[in-house]
Amino acid sequence: MASHYEAPIRKPLIIGEKSYHDISVDVAAPVEGKANKLWWIVFSISLSAFLWGLGCIFYTVGTGIGVWGLNKTVGWAWDITNFVWWVGIGHAGTLISAVLLLFRQKWRMGINRSAEAMTIFSVMQAGLFPLIHMGRLWNANWVLPIPNQFGSLWVNFNSPLLWDVFAISTYLSVSLVFWWTGLLPDFAMLRDRAIKPFQKKIYSLLSFGWSGRVKDWNRFEEVSLVLAGLATPLVLSVHTIVSFDFATSVIPGWHTTIFPPYFVAGAIFSGFAMVNTLLIIMRKVSNLEAYITVQHIELMNIVIMITGSIVGVAYITELFIAWYSGVEYEQYAFLNRATGPYWWAYLLMMSCNVFSPQFMWSKRLRTSIMFSFIISIVVNVGMWFERFVIIVTSLHRDYLPSSWTMFSPTFVDIGIFIGTIGFFFVLFLLYARTFPVIAQAEVKTILKSSGENFKKLRDGNEH
Amino acid sequence: METSTKKIHALYNDDDVLLHAIKDIRKKEYKIDEVFTPFPVHGLEKALGVPHTRLAYAAFFYGIIGLSFAIWMMNYIMIEDWPQNIGGKPNFSYFQNMPAFVPVMFEMTVFFAAHLMVITFYFRSRLWPFKDAENPDPRTTDDMFLVELSSDGNEKEIEEFLKKTGAVEIKLIEN
């Protein structure tokens, strides 16, 4: 037991009298059981939203981008807002599984699997928007440097939009293999428990024949560590490059050097909020309260509070620098942002992103599950509006007052956005029913150090 | 080969007992062929004398390959094959235009290092779709730890010894 020592001051991460076998049973239960009525209801709603969005996508591609609310002045609006919003949400998964692994934070183990699933599903939603915006989806391969018959028609490596292609595709694919490698031992557990031949076949296929030899585990841990080391700068680079899409332009309100750290903080902020939204529901529905504890929620709330405050500092810095620069175009862009016709969006952004996370200073509020859930929704609304404010308010009053205008979305803009929310939940709900939603092999490694019963046993012995 | 060679499967239900048992078995110089565990038991590879994996070094070289490929590709595309005037950026020299190429150089480094390392891991550990699992007992992915030993005629002796080390179940497997 001595090798499993953990300071008594640390609260247990696994609640109750659990054994290794109990962990397998608890993680396998949602997969082996039947879906209840509520799951089917939520799934049907999500699927309908997804199909509606798919219809809107077909309509856009069939008719043209003109069906969106874009105009001559505001050439970028909901599409890029949604893109940045979804990419940002994705960041929490990598932060939890990679950065917290490097810092040896054990509390990541209860939530990393679902957070990574969220990453992959939300980056998939994000990727849809640039693809649709191309108009001719079937030519999407033109963004890659592939030798072609159009003379020497190459892509432009000076363009931040192309950097984004590389960043997002690297991010999506590396996150996917990171996730899948971690899943192998857990799929193997489900495979070896499966009684129905079809289930056994499926999980056998998914587990790649994982057997759990000593050498396999040795490589597994090394690969996880190196992938975490690679994914950490990768995730920071992704939102940095997303911010370059704006920061390297010459639009007042966009070309600010503060964008990379400001966007990364915002991404972590909204991503942790989404993890909270999803896991507060999942821990209840899948009976995983022993593994995703109130302490997990509290720690995520603290991250939300800190990153929310960083975002707040960034907002204020932007305003200050706009004034301090002495450039009247820059000054007007920010004055217009806060007091112009989109003042309500700015106010919503400020109150949701800077004001609301400050409640988390209170221990009572940040350990309240209901309150955490509400704040997690509020934060994601706020972060959507942040991107909307940055993008639309910087564009809608451009250099020529005669072309000043407003942006209003059409039903197609709204439909595609709702469709991606539906698609995201369709994927997540299917995942919650078929995948081991907790990295059970990893959780078993901390049972003796951080399990409630083992901690009690050890504390009892010491006195 | 020897006809009397038999496999012995000893099952343990605790990782700490397993670690002590492995040390004792090694002291007795019985031959351990393989150990199957449901999760990574820290210190196990050391106790078994299994050398540490070199995958991290491989990843480093894969990263260098990715970086070199990115530099070669962008130099060919942007400087050699079809230089264009893009915002007046220097199109005659890779080095002078490099700030614009850093993001892709970084992404390609990560892309190559991550994917080639994982592919190497899958091949070295023989993991791929449609591969059959090789753990002898399905409980080894749940809560049991299995030590596979081979004997040459002294099964009885080994069995007695394994019981003393805390094995909860011992099976003789005829080859």
XYZ file of C-alpha atoms in Angstrom:
638
model
C 0.000 0.000 0.000
C 2.909 2.329 0.606
C 3.452 2.792 -3.104
C -0.104 4.106 -3.444
C 0.363 6.940 -0.971
C -1.516 10.142 -1.551
C -1.737 13.100 0.810
C -4.789 12.752 3.081
C -5.703 16.366 2.285
C -6.596 15.333 -1.276
C -10.235 14.433 -1.627
C -11.067 11.010 -3.115
C -11.652 10.892 -6.868
C -13.580 7.626 -6.756
C -16.457 7.604 -4.290
C -17.738 4.529 -2.508
C -16.575 0.967 -1.910
C -15.201 0.178 -5.363
C -13.063 -2.728 -6.485
C -11.391 -3.148 -9.871
C -14.272 -5.332 -10.968
C -16.839 -2.735 -9.871
C -15.183 -0.197 -12.155
C -15.541 -2.549 -15.133
C -19.175 -3.215 -14.270
C -20.021 0.471 -13.811
C -18.332 1.543 -17.061
C -19.842 -1.319 -19.050
C -23.361 -0.814 -17.657
C -24.508 1.955 -20.037
C -23.196 -0.061 -22.989
C -24.727 -3.358 -21.936
C -28.021 -1.916 -20.748
C -30.917 -0.661 -22.818
C -31.541 2.987 -23.661
C -34.363 4.565 -21.712
C -37.178 6.691 -23.047
C -35.415 9.967 -22.301
C -32.422 8.938 -24.426
C -34.712 8.176 -27.363
C -36.546 11.480 -26.985
C -33.339 13.545 -26.881
C -31.870 11.471 -29.703
C -34.942 12.035 -31.894
C -34.849 15.784 -31.298
C -31.132 15.910 -32.114
C -31.583 13.777 -35.197
C -34.407 15.999 -36.467
C -32.251 19.087 -35.911
C -29.402 17.387 -37.755
C -31.622 16.443 -40.694
C -33.013 19.975 -40.856
C -29.453 21.303 -40.935
C -28.551 18.810 -43.629
C -31.482 20.084 -45.678
C -30.235 23.650 -45.261
C -26.740 22.572 -46.330
C -28.125 20.933 -49.484
C -30.144 24.070 -50.185
C -27.022 26.241 -49.752
C -24.884 24.071 -51.991
C -27.645 23.697 -54.578
C -28.556 27.371 -54.753
C -25.476 29.258 -53.630
C -24.145 31.241 -50.683
C -26.683 33.951 -51.564
C -29.228 32.103 -49.457
C -27.304 33.185 -46.373
C -27.725 36.607 -44.816
C -24.297 37.812 -45.984
C -24.091 41.065 -47.907
C -21.487 43.218 -49.632
C -20.270 44.705 -46.348
C -20.601 41.745 -44.029
C -19.030 38.942 -46.056
C -18.275 36.762 -43.054
C -20.802 36.201 -40.304
C -22.521 33.130 -38.895
C -20.432 30.606 -40.779
C -17.105 31.736 -39.315
C -18.718 32.527 -35.943
C -19.944 28.959 -35.743
C -16.607 27.627 -36.990
C -14.608 29.436 -34.315
C -17.178 28.587 -31.642
C -17.027 24.869 -32.387
C -13.239 24.754 -32.667
C -12.997 26.572 -29.351
C -15.300 24.096 -27.644
C -13.107 21.317 -28.920
C -10.070 22.639 -27.100
C -11.111 21.506 -23.628
C -10.827 17.842 -24.531
C -7.171 18.135 -25.469
C -6.488 20.410 -22.530
C -7.914 17.829 -20.150
C -6.305 14.765 -21.670
C -2.940 16.240 -22.690
C -2.086 19.197 -20.485
C -3.475 17.605 -17.334
C -1.572 14.412 -18.185
C 1.687 16.357 -18.398
C 0.892 17.949 -15.030
C -0.014 14.493 -13.647
C -3.463 15.627 -12.557
C -5.328 12.474 -11.584
C -8.749 14.092 -11.788
C -8.480 14.102 -15.576
C -9.046 10.328 -15.673
C -12.751 10.452 -14.861
C -13.511 12.946 -17.606
C -10.823 12.715 -20.302
C -12.583 10.148 -22.492
C -15.787 12.150 -22.841
C -13.921 15.426 -23.159
C -11.873 13.997 -26.034
C -15.022 12.637 -27.655
C -16.439 16.140 -27.389
C -13.272 17.512 -29.027
C -13.556 15.229 -32.007
C -17.282 15.730 -32.481
C -17.080 19.501 -32.194
C -14.072 19.827 -34.517
C -16.109 17.844 -37.035
C -18.884 20.461 -36.770
C -16.327 23.233 -37.111
C -14.821 21.692 -40.235
C -18.221 21.687 -41.935
C -18.433 25.483 -42.116
C -15.357 26.273 -44.237
C -16.288 23.322 -46.447
C -19.822 24.606 -47.022
C -18.574 28.146 -47.486
C -16.499 26.950 -50.427
C -19.794 26.508 -52.224
C -18.413 23.678 -54.323
C -17.865 20.988 -51.748
C -16.613 18.516 -54.334
C -13.580 20.725 -54.924
C -12.594 20.697 -51.256
C -9.376 18.862 -52.138
C -8.147 22.089 -53.767
C -7.117 23.361 -50.358
C -4.435 20.672 -50.234
C -1.075 20.987 -52.021
C -1.805 18.200 -54.488
C -0.074 18.174 -57.907
C -2.725 18.962 -60.494
C -3.436 19.568 -64.182
C -4.006 23.336 -63.851
C -0.422 24.211 -64.637
C 1.487 24.791 -61.422
C -1.533 25.857 -59.440
C -0.446 25.492 -55.859
C -2.026 26.622 -52.612
C -0.703 29.789 -50.971
C 1.362 28.999 -47.908
C 1.469 32.692 -46.979
C -2.222 32.612 -46.189
C -3.482 32.089 -42.622
C -6.512 30.361 -44.084
C -4.235 27.653 -45.446
C -2.399 27.427 -42.112
C -5.818 26.779 -40.668
C -6.378 23.892 -43.070
C -3.180 22.299 -41.815
C -3.866 23.124 -38.176
C -7.431 21.838 -38.101
C -6.703 18.648 -40.033
C -3.654 17.871 -37.891
C -5.667 18.604 -34.771
C -8.617 16.454 -35.765
C -6.530 13.500 -36.879
C -4.091 13.583 -33.938
C -6.963 13.927 -31.452
C -8.625 10.957 -33.097
C -5.616 8.634 -32.759
C -4.968 9.868 -29.222
C -8.550 9.050 -28.316
C -8.585 5.713 -30.092
C -5.292 4.526 -28.621
C -6.652 5.235 -25.155
C -9.848 3.399 -26.029
C -8.168 0.119 -27.019
C -7.865 -1.404 -23.490
C -11.382 -0.281 -22.640
C -12.849 -1.739 -25.812
C -10.952 -4.926 -24.911
C -12.671 -4.938 -21.507
C -16.072 -4.656 -23.197
C -15.074 -7.355 -25.704
C -14.106 -9.791 -22.960
C -17.325 -9.114 -21.057
C -19.627 -9.322 -24.086
C -22.000 -12.286 -24.163
C -23.842 -11.615 -27.414
C -21.738 -12.801 -30.393
C -22.440 -9.677 -32.452
C -21.317 -7.365 -29.652
C -18.226 -9.489 -29.133
C -17.382 -9.223 -32.827
C -17.829 -5.464 -32.903
C -15.751 -4.779 -29.793
C -13.152 -7.279 -30.937
C -12.854 -5.305 -34.160
C -12.701 -1.970 -32.343
C -10.150 -3.129 -29.758
C -7.619 -4.087 -32.470
C -6.925 -7.322 -30.556
C -5.615 -5.573 -27.436
C -4.270 -8.188 -24.999
C -2.627 -6.163 -22.229
C 0.906 -7.560 -22.277
C 3.531 -5.845 -20.139
C 5.339 -4.510 -23.175
C 2.053 -3.278 -24.696
C 1.338 -1.272 -21.552
C 4.856 0.088 -21.504
C 4.468 1.322 -25.080
C 0.905 2.478 -24.407
C 2.020 4.746 -21.596
C 4.969 6.107 -23.561
C 2.769 6.808 -26.583
C 0.198 8.550 -24.353
C 2.894 10.710 -22.811
C 4.521 11.664 -26.120
C 1.121 12.319 -27.717
C 0.258 14.536 -24.766
C 3.538 16.376 -25.268
C 2.740 16.852 -28.955
C -0.927 17.694 -28.439
C -0.223 20.430 -25.897
C 1.575 22.828 -28.271
C -0.724 21.601 -31.028
C -3.905 22.669 -29.265
C -2.384 26.059 -28.453
C -1.289 26.441 -32.076
C -4.728 25.594 -33.434
C -6.586 28.453 -31.836
C -3.592 30.727 -32.341
C -3.835 30.019 -36.054
C -7.624 30.438 -35.971
C -7.008 33.877 -34.471
C -4.463 34.597 -37.259
C -7.377 34.362 -39.706
C -8.386 37.710 -38.198
C -5.202 39.083 -36.678
C -3.209 39.064 -39.939
C -5.898 41.073 -41.733
C -6.047 44.882 -41.915
C -9.536 45.276 -40.469
C -9.720 47.551 -37.391
C -10.917 45.388 -34.523
C -9.239 42.326 -35.998
C -5.553 43.135 -36.462
C -4.540 42.953 -32.827
C -1.528 41.106 -31.481
C -3.453 40.082 -28.377
C -5.626 37.706 -30.388
C -3.667 34.419 -30.053
C -3.566 34.201 -26.219
C -7.002 35.796 -25.984
C -8.515 33.236 -28.370
C -6.792 30.315 -26.660
C -8.099 31.408 -23.246
C -11.572 31.835 -24.717
C -11.381 28.392 -26.276
C -10.462 26.728 -22.986
C -13.187 28.754 -21.290
C -15.982 27.665 -23.619
C -14.659 24.112 -23.916
C -14.678 23.520 -20.169
C -18.182 24.944 -20.039
C -19.307 22.444 -22.671
C -17.607 19.589 -20.785
C -19.563 20.637 -17.714
C -22.821 20.778 -19.678
C -22.331 17.290 -21.085
C -20.904 15.561 -18.027
C -23.378 16.954 -15.511
C -26.079 15.217 -17.532
C -24.070 12.102 -18.352
C -22.951 11.336 -14.801
C -26.598 11.300 -13.765
C -28.035 9.389 -16.720
C -25.263 6.770 -16.850
C -24.935 6.439 -13.044
C -21.327 7.582 -12.996
C -21.542 9.923 -10.006
C -18.859 7.862 -8.241
C -16.293 8.680 -10.955
C -17.343 12.143 -12.116
C -17.664 13.704 -8.695
C -18.664 17.132 -7.460
C -14.940 17.750 -7.028
C -14.453 17.268 -10.780
C -17.184 19.809 -11.472
C -15.690 22.197 -8.952
C -12.232 21.998 -10.505
C -13.664 22.637 -13.948
C -15.557 25.609 -12.566
C -12.285 27.016 -11.264
C -10.751 26.675 -14.742
C -13.831 28.424 -16.147
C -13.454 31.216 -13.619
C -9.762 31.758 -14.377
C -10.051 31.606 -18.161
C -13.171 33.774 -18.041
C -11.204 36.385 -16.151
C -8.331 36.160 -18.648
C -10.863 36.770 -21.413
C -12.173 39.747 -19.421
C -8.687 41.214 -19.164
C -8.311 40.729 -22.918
C -11.562 42.614 -23.632
C -10.468 45.525 -21.500
C -6.945 45.508 -22.950
C -8.435 45.698 -26.428
C -10.433 48.753 -25.480
C -7.471 50.377 -23.794
C -5.100 49.734 -26.682
C -7.655 51.020 -29.187
C -7.807 54.293 -27.264
C -4.058 54.386 -26.577
C -3.132 53.720 -30.225
C -4.539 57.090 -31.221
C -5.783 55.583 -34.477
C -9.286 56.890 -35.018
C -10.410 53.925 -37.139
C -9.324 51.548 -34.401
C -10.999 53.741 -31.767
C -14.223 53.882 -33.701
C -14.291 50.115 -34.256
C -14.336 49.552 -30.495
C -16.629 52.454 -29.694
C -19.054 51.105 -32.250
C -18.667 47.595 -30.871
C -19.680 48.642 -27.364
C -22.156 51.451 -28.050
C -23.221 50.996 -31.689
C -26.272 49.154 -32.972
C -24.852 45.836 -31.736
C -24.457 47.085 -28.148
C -26.803 44.351 -26.939
C -24.514 41.631 -28.335
C -21.522 43.283 -26.672
C -23.360 43.533 -23.366
C -24.415 39.889 -23.614
C -20.812 38.908 -24.296
C -19.492 40.954 -21.368
C -22.068 39.730 -18.880
C -21.931 36.057 -19.899
C -18.150 35.769 -20.235
C -16.688 38.177 -17.708
C -19.380 38.703 -15.110
C -21.030 35.281 -14.798
C -17.864 33.223 -14.079
C -17.094 35.487 -11.097
C -19.820 33.655 -9.170
C -17.400 30.741 -9.052
C -15.355 32.478 -6.382
C -18.016 31.203 -4.005
C -17.379 27.642 -2.864
C -21.084 27.065 -2.337
C -21.966 28.088 -5.886
C -19.168 26.225 -7.645
C -20.042 22.993 -5.857
C -23.705 23.367 -6.743
C -24.474 21.085 -9.664
C -27.534 22.981 -10.841
C -25.733 26.329 -10.724
C -22.712 24.918 -12.583
C -25.007 23.609 -15.282
C -26.712 26.973 -15.750
C -23.402 28.843 -15.862
C -21.996 26.345 -18.374
C -24.884 27.150 -20.746
C -24.562 30.890 -20.112
C -20.834 30.750 -20.895
C -21.384 28.993 -24.188
C -24.034 31.508 -25.225
C -21.607 34.271 -24.270
C -18.744 32.738 -26.216
C -20.884 32.434 -29.314
C -21.694 36.120 -29.006
C -18.031 36.957 -28.483
C -17.202 35.590 -31.922
C -20.275 37.233 -33.414
C -19.282 40.582 -31.912
C -15.675 40.332 -33.089
C -16.659 39.317 -36.598
C -19.812 41.226 -37.427
C -19.271 44.486 -35.549
C -15.807 44.870 -37.089
C -17.265 44.504 -40.555
C -20.694 46.078 -40.609
C -19.449 49.683 -40.505
C -16.541 49.592 -42.913
C -14.398 52.350 -44.443
C -17.251 53.769 -46.549
C -20.200 55.074 -44.508
C -22.462 54.669 -47.576
C -22.029 50.899 -47.349
C -22.669 50.666 -43.622
C -25.263 48.018 -42.973
C -26.528 45.408 -40.529
C -26.409 41.658 -40.683
C -29.457 39.520 -40.181
C -29.324 35.756 -40.547
C -31.714 33.919 -42.851
C -33.450 30.685 -41.900
C -30.631 28.862 -43.696
C -27.945 30.403 -41.451
C -29.953 29.454 -38.395
C -30.830 26.038 -39.795
C -27.229 25.051 -40.454
C -26.161 26.182 -36.985
C -28.961 24.257 -35.308
C -28.126 21.325 -37.565
C -24.553 21.215 -36.262
C -25.825 21.280 -32.678
C -28.101 18.366 -33.587
C -25.265 16.479 -35.316
C -23.016 17.040 -32.305
C -25.583 15.620 -29.908
C -26.420 12.722 -32.227
C -22.744 11.729 -32.160
C -22.400 12.279 -28.431
C -25.551 10.344 -27.576
C -24.478 7.415 -29.752
C -21.049 7.561 -28.119
C -22.569 7.521 -24.631
C -24.426 4.296 -25.442
C -21.691 2.367 -27.230
C -18.297 3.549 -25.971
C -16.651 3.112 -22.588
C -17.265 6.693 -21.453
C -14.670 6.537 -18.686
C -11.061 5.543 -19.235
C -11.541 2.571 -16.916
C -8.012 1.144 -17.292
C -6.576 4.489 -16.203
C -9.087 4.914 -13.380
C -8.090 1.480 -12.056
C -4.493 2.700 -11.700
C -5.573 5.424 -9.254
C -8.143 3.373 -7.328
C -5.711 2.474 -4.557
C -4.337 5.998 -4.205
C -7.489 8.046 -4.753
C -10.396 5.671 -4.076
C -12.491 6.648 -1.065
C -12.375 3.225 0.595
C -8.613 2.867 0.165
C -7.969 6.375 1.443
C -10.068 5.688 4.536
C -8.247 2.423 5.122
C -4.883 4.147 4.899
C -5.865 7.109 7.057
C -7.211 4.670 9.654
C -3.902 2.818 9.769
C -1.865 5.941 10.292
C -3.582 6.974 13.510
C 11.903 -29.062 -28.735
C 11.433 -30.661 -25.342
C 8.208 -32.608 -25.242
C 7.742 -32.142 -21.524
C 7.412 -28.336 -21.789
C 4.166 -27.142 -20.321
C 2.662 -23.704 -19.814
C 1.491 -22.613 -16.410
C -1.011 -19.792 -16.006
C -1.049 -18.215 -12.564
C -3.814 -15.713 -11.847
C -3.507 -13.001 -9.228
C -6.235 -10.615 -8.098
C -4.109 -7.750 -6.804
C -1.390 -5.683 -8.426
C 0.744 -5.390 -5.283
C 0.650 -9.142 -4.689
C 1.549 -9.590 -8.354
C 4.583 -7.311 -8.071
C 5.918 -9.217 -5.048
C 5.204 -12.539 -6.744
C 7.097 -11.497 -9.874
C 10.124 -10.563 -7.793
C 9.982 -13.914 -5.960
C 9.519 -15.909 -9.161
C 12.454 -14.135 -10.744
C 14.604 -14.903 -7.695
C 13.783 -18.597 -8.101
C 14.785 -18.252 -11.777
C 11.600 -19.746 -13.153
C 10.974 -18.598 -16.677
C 8.207 -15.973 -17.049
C 6.997 -15.838 -20.652
C 4.410 -13.115 -20.389
C 2.274 -11.134 -17.967
C -1.201 -9.880 -18.859
C -2.712 -7.073 -16.795
C -5.970 -5.069 -16.991
C -4.149 -1.762 -16.496
C -0.541 -0.534 -16.469
C 1.034 -1.727 -13.207
C 3.827 0.675 -12.382
C 7.155 -0.950 -11.755
C 6.116 -4.178 -13.446
C 8.378 -3.868 -16.478
C 11.264 -3.082 -14.175
C 10.487 -6.101 -12.001
C 10.371 -8.271 -15.112
C 13.516 -6.774 -16.607
C 11.660 -5.696 -19.752
C 13.642 -2.920 -21.457
C 11.902 0.449 -21.741
C 10.317 1.190 -25.103
C 12.223 3.368 -27.578
C 9.065 4.784 -29.199
C 9.838 8.288 -27.912
C 13.104 8.328 -29.871
C 11.246 7.092 -32.931
C 8.733 9.935 -32.503
C 11.571 12.452 -32.396
C 12.954 11.203 -35.710
C 9.488 11.120 -37.262
C 9.100 14.737 -36.198
C 12.358 15.661 -37.908
C 11.153 13.882 -41.048
C 7.905 15.890 -40.893
C 9.760 19.165 -40.445
C 12.140 18.394 -43.327
C 9.256 17.386 -45.554
C 7.390 20.624 -44.766
C 10.466 22.730 -45.584
C 11.144 20.838 -48.801
C 7.498 21.021 -49.893
C 7.006 24.731 -49.243
C 10.380 25.610 -50.742
C 9.458 23.725 -53.898
C 5.933 25.136 -54.130
C 6.462 28.749 -53.055
C 10.050 29.472 -54.111
C 11.155 27.111 -56.891
C 8.187 25.974 -58.911
C 6.028 29.080 -59.137
C 7.124 32.111 -57.091
C 4.353 34.702 -56.851
C 4.203 38.203 -55.501
C 1.904 37.910 -52.513
C 1.655 41.192 -50.628
C 5.241 41.942 -51.584
C 6.599 39.097 -49.496
C 10.059 37.854 -50.488
C 9.342 35.016 -52.927
C 12.949 34.363 -53.919
C 14.215 33.104 -50.588
C 12.719 30.491 -48.331
C 14.541 31.833 -45.331
C 13.355 35.425 -45.732
C 9.751 34.334 -46.196
C 9.987 31.816 -43.378
C 7.842 33.570 -40.724
C 4.852 32.801 -42.941
C 5.883 29.157 -43.191
C 6.414 28.482 -39.475
C 2.812 27.444 -38.710
C 2.782 24.767 -41.399
C 6.296 23.610 -40.468
C 5.087 23.133 -36.908
C 1.860 21.373 -37.878
C 3.639 18.955 -40.203
C 6.186 18.117 -37.496
C 3.402 17.222 -35.088
C 1.421 15.398 -37.769
C 4.312 13.149 -38.756
C 5.562 12.535 -35.205
C 2.129 11.651 -33.837
C 0.830 9.472 -36.645
C 4.015 7.589 -37.470
C 4.636 6.925 -33.763
C 1.131 5.528 -33.299
C 1.450 3.411 -36.440
C 4.790 2.091 -35.170
C 3.191 1.286 -31.819
C 0.311 -0.576 -33.474
C 2.663 -2.644 -35.618
C 5.157 -3.394 -32.861
C 2.403 -4.439 -30.463
C 0.536 -6.209 -33.282
C -2.665 -4.180 -32.993
C -4.932 -3.715 -35.946
C -8.586 -4.260 -36.925
C -9.613 -7.932 -37.262
C -6.641 -8.993 -35.136
C -7.748 -11.610 -32.597
C -7.029 -10.929 -28.947
C -4.334 -13.079 -27.362
C -5.007 -12.754 -23.647
C -5.532 -16.346 -22.423
C -8.226 -15.430 -19.903
C -10.968 -12.839 -20.490
C -10.709 -11.715 -16.876
C -7.305 -10.146 -17.543
C -9.005 -7.074 -19.017
C -11.222 -6.785 -15.947
C -9.547 -7.390 -12.569
C -7.187 -10.377 -12.905
C -3.436 -10.441 -13.510
C -2.082 -13.452 -15.362
C 1.508 -14.684 -15.294
C 2.447 -17.180 -17.963
C 5.378 -19.452 -17.133
C 6.914 -22.381 -18.940
C 8.232 -25.411 -17.135
C 10.436 -28.262 -18.152
C 9.073 -31.128 -16.136
C 8.941 -29.308 -12.785
C 5.294 -28.140 -12.976
C 4.426 -29.561 -9.542
C 7.243 -27.667 -7.881
C 6.377 -24.397 -9.642
C 2.710 -24.807 -8.815
C 3.463 -25.201 -5.107
C 5.710 -22.151 -5.209
C 3.161 -19.997 -7.068
C 0.505 -20.812 -4.485
C 2.805 -19.454 -1.810
C 3.255 -16.208 -3.751
C -0.469 -15.547 -3.534
C -1.829 -16.858 -6.840
C -5.565 -17.402 -6.573
C -5.796 -19.782 -9.512
C -3.224 -21.945 -11.285
C -3.836 -23.677 -14.575
C -1.670 -26.169 -16.448
C -1.799 -25.778 -20.194
C -0.691 -28.761 -22.300
C 1.136 -27.739 -25.450
